[in-house]
Short mmCIF file of C-alpha atoms and ligand atoms in Angstrom, two decimals:
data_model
loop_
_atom_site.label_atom_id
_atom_site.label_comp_id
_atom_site.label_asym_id
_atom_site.label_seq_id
_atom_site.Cartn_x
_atom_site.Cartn_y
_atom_site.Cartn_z
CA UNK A 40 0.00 0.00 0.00
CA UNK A 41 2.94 2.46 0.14
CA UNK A 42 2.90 5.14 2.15
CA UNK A 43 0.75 8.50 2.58
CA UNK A 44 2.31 11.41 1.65
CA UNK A 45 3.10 13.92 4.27
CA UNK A 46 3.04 17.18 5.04
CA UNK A 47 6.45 18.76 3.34
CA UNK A 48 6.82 15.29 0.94
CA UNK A 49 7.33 15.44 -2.61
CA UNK A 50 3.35 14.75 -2.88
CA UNK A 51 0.81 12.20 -3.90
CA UNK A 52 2.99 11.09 -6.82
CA UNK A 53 6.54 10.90 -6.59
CA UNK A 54 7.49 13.62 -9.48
CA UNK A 55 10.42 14.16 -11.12
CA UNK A 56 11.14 17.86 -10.08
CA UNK A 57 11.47 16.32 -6.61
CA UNK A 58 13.62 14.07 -7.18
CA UNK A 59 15.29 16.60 -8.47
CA UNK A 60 15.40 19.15 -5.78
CA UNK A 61 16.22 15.97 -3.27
CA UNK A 62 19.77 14.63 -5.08
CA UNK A 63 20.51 18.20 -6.66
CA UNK A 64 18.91 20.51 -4.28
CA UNK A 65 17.59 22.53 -7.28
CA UNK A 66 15.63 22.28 -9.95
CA UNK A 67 17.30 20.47 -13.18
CA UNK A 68 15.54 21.41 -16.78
CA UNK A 69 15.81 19.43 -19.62
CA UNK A 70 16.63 20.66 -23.33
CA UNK A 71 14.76 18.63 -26.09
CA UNK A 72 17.47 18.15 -28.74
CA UNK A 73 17.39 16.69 -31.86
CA UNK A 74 20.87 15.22 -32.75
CA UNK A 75 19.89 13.80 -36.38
CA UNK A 76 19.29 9.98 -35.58
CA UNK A 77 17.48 8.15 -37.90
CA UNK A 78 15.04 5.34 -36.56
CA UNK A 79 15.21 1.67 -37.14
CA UNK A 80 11.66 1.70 -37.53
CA UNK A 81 11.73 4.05 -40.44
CA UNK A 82 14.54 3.40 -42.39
CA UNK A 83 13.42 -0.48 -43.17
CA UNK A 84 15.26 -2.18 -40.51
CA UNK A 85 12.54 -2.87 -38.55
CA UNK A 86 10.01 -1.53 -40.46
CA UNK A 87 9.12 1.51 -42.72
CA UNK A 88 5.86 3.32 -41.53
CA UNK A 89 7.09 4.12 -38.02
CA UNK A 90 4.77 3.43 -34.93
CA UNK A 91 1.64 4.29 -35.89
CA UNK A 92 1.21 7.90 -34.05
CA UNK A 93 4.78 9.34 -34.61
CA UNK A 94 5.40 12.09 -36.21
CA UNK A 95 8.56 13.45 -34.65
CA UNK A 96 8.20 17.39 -35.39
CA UNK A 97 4.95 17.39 -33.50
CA UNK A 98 6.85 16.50 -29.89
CA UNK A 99 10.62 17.87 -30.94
CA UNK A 100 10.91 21.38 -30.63
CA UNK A 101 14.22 21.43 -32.82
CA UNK A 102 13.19 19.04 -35.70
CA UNK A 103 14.96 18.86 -38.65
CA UNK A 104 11.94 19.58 -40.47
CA UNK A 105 13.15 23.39 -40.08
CA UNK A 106 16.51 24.30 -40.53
CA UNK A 107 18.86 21.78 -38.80
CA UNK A 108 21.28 23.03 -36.21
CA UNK A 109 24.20 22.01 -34.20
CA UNK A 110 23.70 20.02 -30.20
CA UNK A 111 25.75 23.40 -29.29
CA UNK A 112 23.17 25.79 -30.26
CA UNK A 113 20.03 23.85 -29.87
CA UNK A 114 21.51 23.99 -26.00
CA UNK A 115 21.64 27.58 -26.03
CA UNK A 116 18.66 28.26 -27.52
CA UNK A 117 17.05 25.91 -25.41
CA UNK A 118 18.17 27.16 -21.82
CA UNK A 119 16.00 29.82 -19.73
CA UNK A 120 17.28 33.42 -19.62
CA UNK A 121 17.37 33.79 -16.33
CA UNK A 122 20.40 32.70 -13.56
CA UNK A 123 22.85 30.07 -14.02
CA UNK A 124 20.34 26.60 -14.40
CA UNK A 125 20.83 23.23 -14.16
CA UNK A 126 20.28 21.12 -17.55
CA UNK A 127 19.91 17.48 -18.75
CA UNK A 128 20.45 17.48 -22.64
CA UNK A 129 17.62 15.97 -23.85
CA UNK A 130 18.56 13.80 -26.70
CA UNK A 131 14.64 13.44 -27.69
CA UNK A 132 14.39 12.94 -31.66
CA UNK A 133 14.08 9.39 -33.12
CA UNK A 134 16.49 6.67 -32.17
CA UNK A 135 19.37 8.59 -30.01
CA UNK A 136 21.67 5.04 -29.75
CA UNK A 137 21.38 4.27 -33.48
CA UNK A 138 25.09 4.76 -34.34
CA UNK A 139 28.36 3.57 -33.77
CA UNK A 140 29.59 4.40 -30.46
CA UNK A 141 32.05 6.68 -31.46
CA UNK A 142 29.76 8.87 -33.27
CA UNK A 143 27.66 8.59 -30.21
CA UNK A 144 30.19 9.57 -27.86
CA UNK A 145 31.24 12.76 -30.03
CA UNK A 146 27.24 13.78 -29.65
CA UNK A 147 27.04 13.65 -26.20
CA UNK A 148 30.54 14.96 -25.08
CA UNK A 149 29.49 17.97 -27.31
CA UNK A 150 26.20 18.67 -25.14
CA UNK A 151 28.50 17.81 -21.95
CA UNK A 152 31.14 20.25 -23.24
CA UNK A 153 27.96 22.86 -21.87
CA UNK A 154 29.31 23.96 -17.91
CA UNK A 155 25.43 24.51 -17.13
CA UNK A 156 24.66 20.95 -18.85
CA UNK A 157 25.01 18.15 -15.90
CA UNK A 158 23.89 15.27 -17.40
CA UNK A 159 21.93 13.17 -20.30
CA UNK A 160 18.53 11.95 -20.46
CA UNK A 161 18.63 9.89 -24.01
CA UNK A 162 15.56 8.28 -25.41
CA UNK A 163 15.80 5.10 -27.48
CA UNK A 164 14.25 1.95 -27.94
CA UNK A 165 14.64 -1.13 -26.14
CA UNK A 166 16.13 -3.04 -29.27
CA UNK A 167 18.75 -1.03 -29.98
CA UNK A 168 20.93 -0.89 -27.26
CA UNK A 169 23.76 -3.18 -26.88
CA UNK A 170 26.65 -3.99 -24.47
CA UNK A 171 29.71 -1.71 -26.00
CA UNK A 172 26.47 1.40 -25.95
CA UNK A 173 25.73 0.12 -22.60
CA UNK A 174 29.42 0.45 -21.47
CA UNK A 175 29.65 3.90 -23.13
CA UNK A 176 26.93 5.23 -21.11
CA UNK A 177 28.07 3.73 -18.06
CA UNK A 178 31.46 5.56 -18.23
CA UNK A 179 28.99 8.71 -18.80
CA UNK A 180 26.98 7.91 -15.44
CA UNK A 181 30.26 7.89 -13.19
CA UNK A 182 30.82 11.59 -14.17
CA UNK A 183 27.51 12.49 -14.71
CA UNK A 184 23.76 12.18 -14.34
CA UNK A 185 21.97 9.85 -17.00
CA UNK A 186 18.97 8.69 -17.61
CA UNK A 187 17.79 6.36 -20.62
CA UNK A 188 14.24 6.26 -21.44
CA UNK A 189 13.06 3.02 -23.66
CA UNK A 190 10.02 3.33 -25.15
CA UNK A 191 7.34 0.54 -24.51
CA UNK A 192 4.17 2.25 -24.86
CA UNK A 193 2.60 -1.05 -23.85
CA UNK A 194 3.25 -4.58 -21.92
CA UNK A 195 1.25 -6.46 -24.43
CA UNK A 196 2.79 -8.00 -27.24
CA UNK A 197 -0.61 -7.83 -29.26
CA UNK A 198 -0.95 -4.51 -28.95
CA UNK A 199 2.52 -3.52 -29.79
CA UNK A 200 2.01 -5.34 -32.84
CA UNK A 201 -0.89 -2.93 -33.77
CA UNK A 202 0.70 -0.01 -33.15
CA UNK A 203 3.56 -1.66 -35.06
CA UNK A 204 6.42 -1.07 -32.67
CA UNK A 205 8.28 -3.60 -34.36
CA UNK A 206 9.89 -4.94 -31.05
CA UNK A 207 8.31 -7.25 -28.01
CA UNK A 208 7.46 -6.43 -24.01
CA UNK A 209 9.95 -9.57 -23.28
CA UNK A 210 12.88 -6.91 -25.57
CA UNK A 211 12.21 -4.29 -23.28
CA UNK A 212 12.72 -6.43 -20.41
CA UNK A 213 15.86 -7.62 -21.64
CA UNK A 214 17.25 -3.94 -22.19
CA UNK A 215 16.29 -3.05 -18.63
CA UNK A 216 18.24 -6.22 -17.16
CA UNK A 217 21.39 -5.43 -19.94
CA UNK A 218 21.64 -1.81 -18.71
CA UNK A 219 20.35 -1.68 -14.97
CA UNK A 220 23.76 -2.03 -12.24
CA UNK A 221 25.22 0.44 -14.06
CA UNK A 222 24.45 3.48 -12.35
CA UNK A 223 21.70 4.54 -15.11
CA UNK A 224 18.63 5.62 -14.35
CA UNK A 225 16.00 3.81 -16.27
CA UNK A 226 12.48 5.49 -17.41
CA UNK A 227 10.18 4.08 -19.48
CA UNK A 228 7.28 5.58 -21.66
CA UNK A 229 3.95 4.38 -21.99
CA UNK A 230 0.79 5.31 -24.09
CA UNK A 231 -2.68 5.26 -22.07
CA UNK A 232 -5.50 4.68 -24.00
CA UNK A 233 -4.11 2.61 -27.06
CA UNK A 234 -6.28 0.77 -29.53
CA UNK A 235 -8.18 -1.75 -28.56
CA UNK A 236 -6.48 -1.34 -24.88
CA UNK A 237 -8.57 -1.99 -21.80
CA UNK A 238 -7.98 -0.19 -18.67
CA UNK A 239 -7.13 -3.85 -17.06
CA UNK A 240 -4.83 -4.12 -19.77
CA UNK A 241 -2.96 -0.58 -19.17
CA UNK A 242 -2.65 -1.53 -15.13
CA UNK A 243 -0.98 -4.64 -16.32
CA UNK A 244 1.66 -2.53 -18.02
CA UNK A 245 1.74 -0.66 -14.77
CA UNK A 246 2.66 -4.31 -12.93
CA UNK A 247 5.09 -5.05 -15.35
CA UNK A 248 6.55 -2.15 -14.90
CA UNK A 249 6.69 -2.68 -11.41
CA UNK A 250 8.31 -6.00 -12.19
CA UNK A 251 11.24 -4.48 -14.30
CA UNK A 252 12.06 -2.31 -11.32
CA UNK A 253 12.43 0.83 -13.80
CA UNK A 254 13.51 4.24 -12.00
CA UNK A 255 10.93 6.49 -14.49
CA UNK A 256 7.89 6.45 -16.46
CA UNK A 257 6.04 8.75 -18.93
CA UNK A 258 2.60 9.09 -19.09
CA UNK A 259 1.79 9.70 -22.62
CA UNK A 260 -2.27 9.92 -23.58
CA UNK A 261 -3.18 8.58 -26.76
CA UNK A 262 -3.02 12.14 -29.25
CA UNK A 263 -4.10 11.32 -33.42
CA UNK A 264 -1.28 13.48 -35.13
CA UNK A 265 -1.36 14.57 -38.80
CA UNK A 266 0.66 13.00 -40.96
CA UNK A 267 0.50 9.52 -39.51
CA UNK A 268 -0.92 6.42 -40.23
CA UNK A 269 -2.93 6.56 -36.91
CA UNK A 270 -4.83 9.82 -38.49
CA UNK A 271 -5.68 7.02 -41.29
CA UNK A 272 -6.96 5.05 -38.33
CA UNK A 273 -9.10 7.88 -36.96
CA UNK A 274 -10.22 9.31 -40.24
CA UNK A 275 -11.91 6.13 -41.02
CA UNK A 276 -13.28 5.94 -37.14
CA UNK A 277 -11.28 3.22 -35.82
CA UNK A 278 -9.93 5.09 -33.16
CA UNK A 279 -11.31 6.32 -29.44
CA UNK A 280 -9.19 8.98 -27.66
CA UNK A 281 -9.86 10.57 -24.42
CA UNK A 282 -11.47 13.54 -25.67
CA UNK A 283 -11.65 15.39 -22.59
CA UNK A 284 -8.80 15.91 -19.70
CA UNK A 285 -11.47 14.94 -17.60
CA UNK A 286 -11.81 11.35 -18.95
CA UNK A 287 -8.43 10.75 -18.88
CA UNK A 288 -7.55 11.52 -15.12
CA UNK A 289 -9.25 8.62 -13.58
CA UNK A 290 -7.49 5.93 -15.63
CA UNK A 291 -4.26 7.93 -15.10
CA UNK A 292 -4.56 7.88 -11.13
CA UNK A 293 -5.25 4.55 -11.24
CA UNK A 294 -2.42 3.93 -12.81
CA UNK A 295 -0.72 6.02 -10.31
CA UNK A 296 -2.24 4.08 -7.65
CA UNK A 297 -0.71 0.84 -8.93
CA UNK A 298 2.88 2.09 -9.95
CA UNK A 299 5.61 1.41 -7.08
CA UNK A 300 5.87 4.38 -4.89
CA UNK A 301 9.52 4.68 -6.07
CA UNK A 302 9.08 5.01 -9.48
CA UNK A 303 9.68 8.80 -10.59
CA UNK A 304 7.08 10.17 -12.50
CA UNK A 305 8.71 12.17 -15.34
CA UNK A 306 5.53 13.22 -17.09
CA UNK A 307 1.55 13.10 -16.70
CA UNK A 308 0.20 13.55 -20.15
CA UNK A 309 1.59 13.95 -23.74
CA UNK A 310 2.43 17.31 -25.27
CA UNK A 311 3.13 18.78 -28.47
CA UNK A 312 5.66 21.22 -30.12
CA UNK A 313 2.06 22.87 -31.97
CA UNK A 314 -1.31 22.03 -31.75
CA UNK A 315 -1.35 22.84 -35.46
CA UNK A 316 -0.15 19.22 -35.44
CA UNK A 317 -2.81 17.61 -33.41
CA UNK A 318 -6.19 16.12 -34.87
CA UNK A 319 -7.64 15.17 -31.60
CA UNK A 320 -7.78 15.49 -28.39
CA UNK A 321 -7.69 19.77 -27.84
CA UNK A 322 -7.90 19.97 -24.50
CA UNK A 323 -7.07 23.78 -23.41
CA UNK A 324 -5.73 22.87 -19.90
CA UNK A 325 -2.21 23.23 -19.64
CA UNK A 326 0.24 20.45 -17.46
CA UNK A 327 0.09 22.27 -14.34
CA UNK A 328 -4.16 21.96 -14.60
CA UNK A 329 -3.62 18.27 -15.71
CA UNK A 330 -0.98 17.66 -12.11
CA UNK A 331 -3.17 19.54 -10.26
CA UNK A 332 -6.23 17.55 -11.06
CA UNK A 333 -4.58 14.27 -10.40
CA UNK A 334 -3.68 15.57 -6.91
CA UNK A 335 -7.09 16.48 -6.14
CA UNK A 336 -8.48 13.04 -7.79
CA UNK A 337 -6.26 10.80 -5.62
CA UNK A 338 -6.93 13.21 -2.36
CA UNK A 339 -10.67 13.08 -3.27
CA UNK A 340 -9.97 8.85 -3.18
CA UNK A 341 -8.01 8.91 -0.01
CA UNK A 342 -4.93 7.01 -2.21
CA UNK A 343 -1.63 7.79 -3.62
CA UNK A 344 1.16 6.38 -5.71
CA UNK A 345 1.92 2.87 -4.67
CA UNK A 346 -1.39 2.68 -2.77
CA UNK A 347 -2.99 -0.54 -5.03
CA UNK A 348 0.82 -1.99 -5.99
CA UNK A 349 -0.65 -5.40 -6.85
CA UNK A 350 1.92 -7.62 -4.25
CA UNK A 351 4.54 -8.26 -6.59
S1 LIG B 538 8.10 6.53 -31.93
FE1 LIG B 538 10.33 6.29 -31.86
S2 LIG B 538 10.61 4.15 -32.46
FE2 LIG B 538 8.57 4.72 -33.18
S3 LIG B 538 8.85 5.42 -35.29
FE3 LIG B 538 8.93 7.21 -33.94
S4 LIG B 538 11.11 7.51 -33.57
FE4 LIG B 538 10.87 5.42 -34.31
#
């Protein structure tokens, strides 16, 4: 069951900026970056279409779409003008392990080369990762801070096959075993609200989470983007999406309720770089509405993160 929150605790849901304060003792933001990785899921390794609701512009501030520039001055255009800040470089865009590790290690020693940068946060997926890039980062995470995030979206295998991830739940596991005892923090992303996806079936993904003993998650809601073959989906009426905030926060918290206390929450809800990009869902409330909500939700139930963690 976890326990309550207290008065002065990081809250009803462990979040990342308090994690952040804890180990840091201020806040750490991160800069999306977009270091020209392709995707093995686009360039007919794995597949050719993509996952069925990417479309990188529409979550990658720096996309390649407009006029590609340098990890150096994505980093400065990306930091706050205010006082000196603490910054993860984001490597966000596609498949940021998809390269030898030598060109990988020139990418991220550039964004390191940044006094105010502290550490990495690099977002791949489970399937391409490998011991030497697994010993690479580790040599990163005894001088810095670094996360990895894997993508899963899902825990079942049926489901990734719709959204055609091109990769299995049991490949994901096997990256998290390959990479955790290094000092990396692990987060995972997942996709509420998936085709064909029952909320039974997105608390599962919640226990195996639980079971891979992953540092991170981020909540992503199901958004139909233009350009993708998931807008094909919807445009024929195939697809349900959660069309208002307010049907999305109860599944959310009770995901909450079943993740592991311990797990850092890195993100509520999906976001994107324009809403020109998004078909559906427009929902006008902003990510502090959507934290606040889930706050009063899981006060209103008397529960917090951890509270239903199936005994596992
Ligand atoms: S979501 Fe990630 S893995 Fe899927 S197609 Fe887009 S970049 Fe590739």
């Amino acid at each position: 069951m976890g326990n309550p929150p207290q008065t002065g605790q990081p809250g009803w849901y462990y979040r990342l900026s308090s994690f952040f304060r804890d180990k840091f003792g201020e806040p750490v933001y991160k800069i999306p970056l977009d270091a020209g990785f392709s995707c093995p899921n686009r360039d007919g390794t794995t597949g050719h279409t993509g996952c069925i609701y990417c479309y990188n512009p529409s979550f990658t501030p720096f996309g390649r779409d407009q006029n590609f520039i340098s990890i150096t001055e994505q980093i400065q255009s990306g930091k706050k003008k205010n006082d000196r800040v603490n910054y993860l470089a984001y490597f966000q865009a596609y498949t940021n392990t998809y390269a030898p590790p030598e060109q990988l290690k020139k990418l991220y020693d550039e964004a390191l080369n940044d006094s105010e940068v502290i550490g990495l946060s690099i977002a791949t997926r489970p399937d391409c990762i490998s011991t030497e890039i697994l010993n690479l980062l580790e040599n990163y995470a005894c001088r810095c801070h670094l996360w990895i995030e894997y993508g899963l979206q899902s825990a079942h295998d049926q489901t990734l096959a719709r959204i055609n991830r091109g990769h299995s739940a049991a490949s994901f596991a096997d990256a998290v075993k390959l990479t955790r005892g290094r000092g990396i923090y692990i987060c995972a992303h997942i996709i509420l609200g998936l085709p064909e996806e029952t909320p039974a079936m997105m608390l599962e993904t919640i226990d195996f989470l639980n079971r891979c003993r992953v540092d991170g998650v981020k909540f992503h809601h199901l958004q139909v983007i233009r350009n993708t073959p998931l807008a094909e989906h919807h445009a024929m009426g195939q697809i349900t999406v959660y069309k208002k905030f307010g049907d999305y926060i109860p599944i959310l918290c009770d995901c909450l309720e079943r993740l592991s206390s311990n797990i850092i929450v890195h993100r509520l809800a999906s976001q994107v770089t324009s809403k020109e990009f998004l078909i559906t869902p427009h929902w006008p409330e902003s990510a502090g509405q959507i934290a606040y909500a889930v706050e009063r939700e899981l006060k209103k139930r008397g529960t917090w993160q951890g509270y239903r963690r199936n005994g596992i």
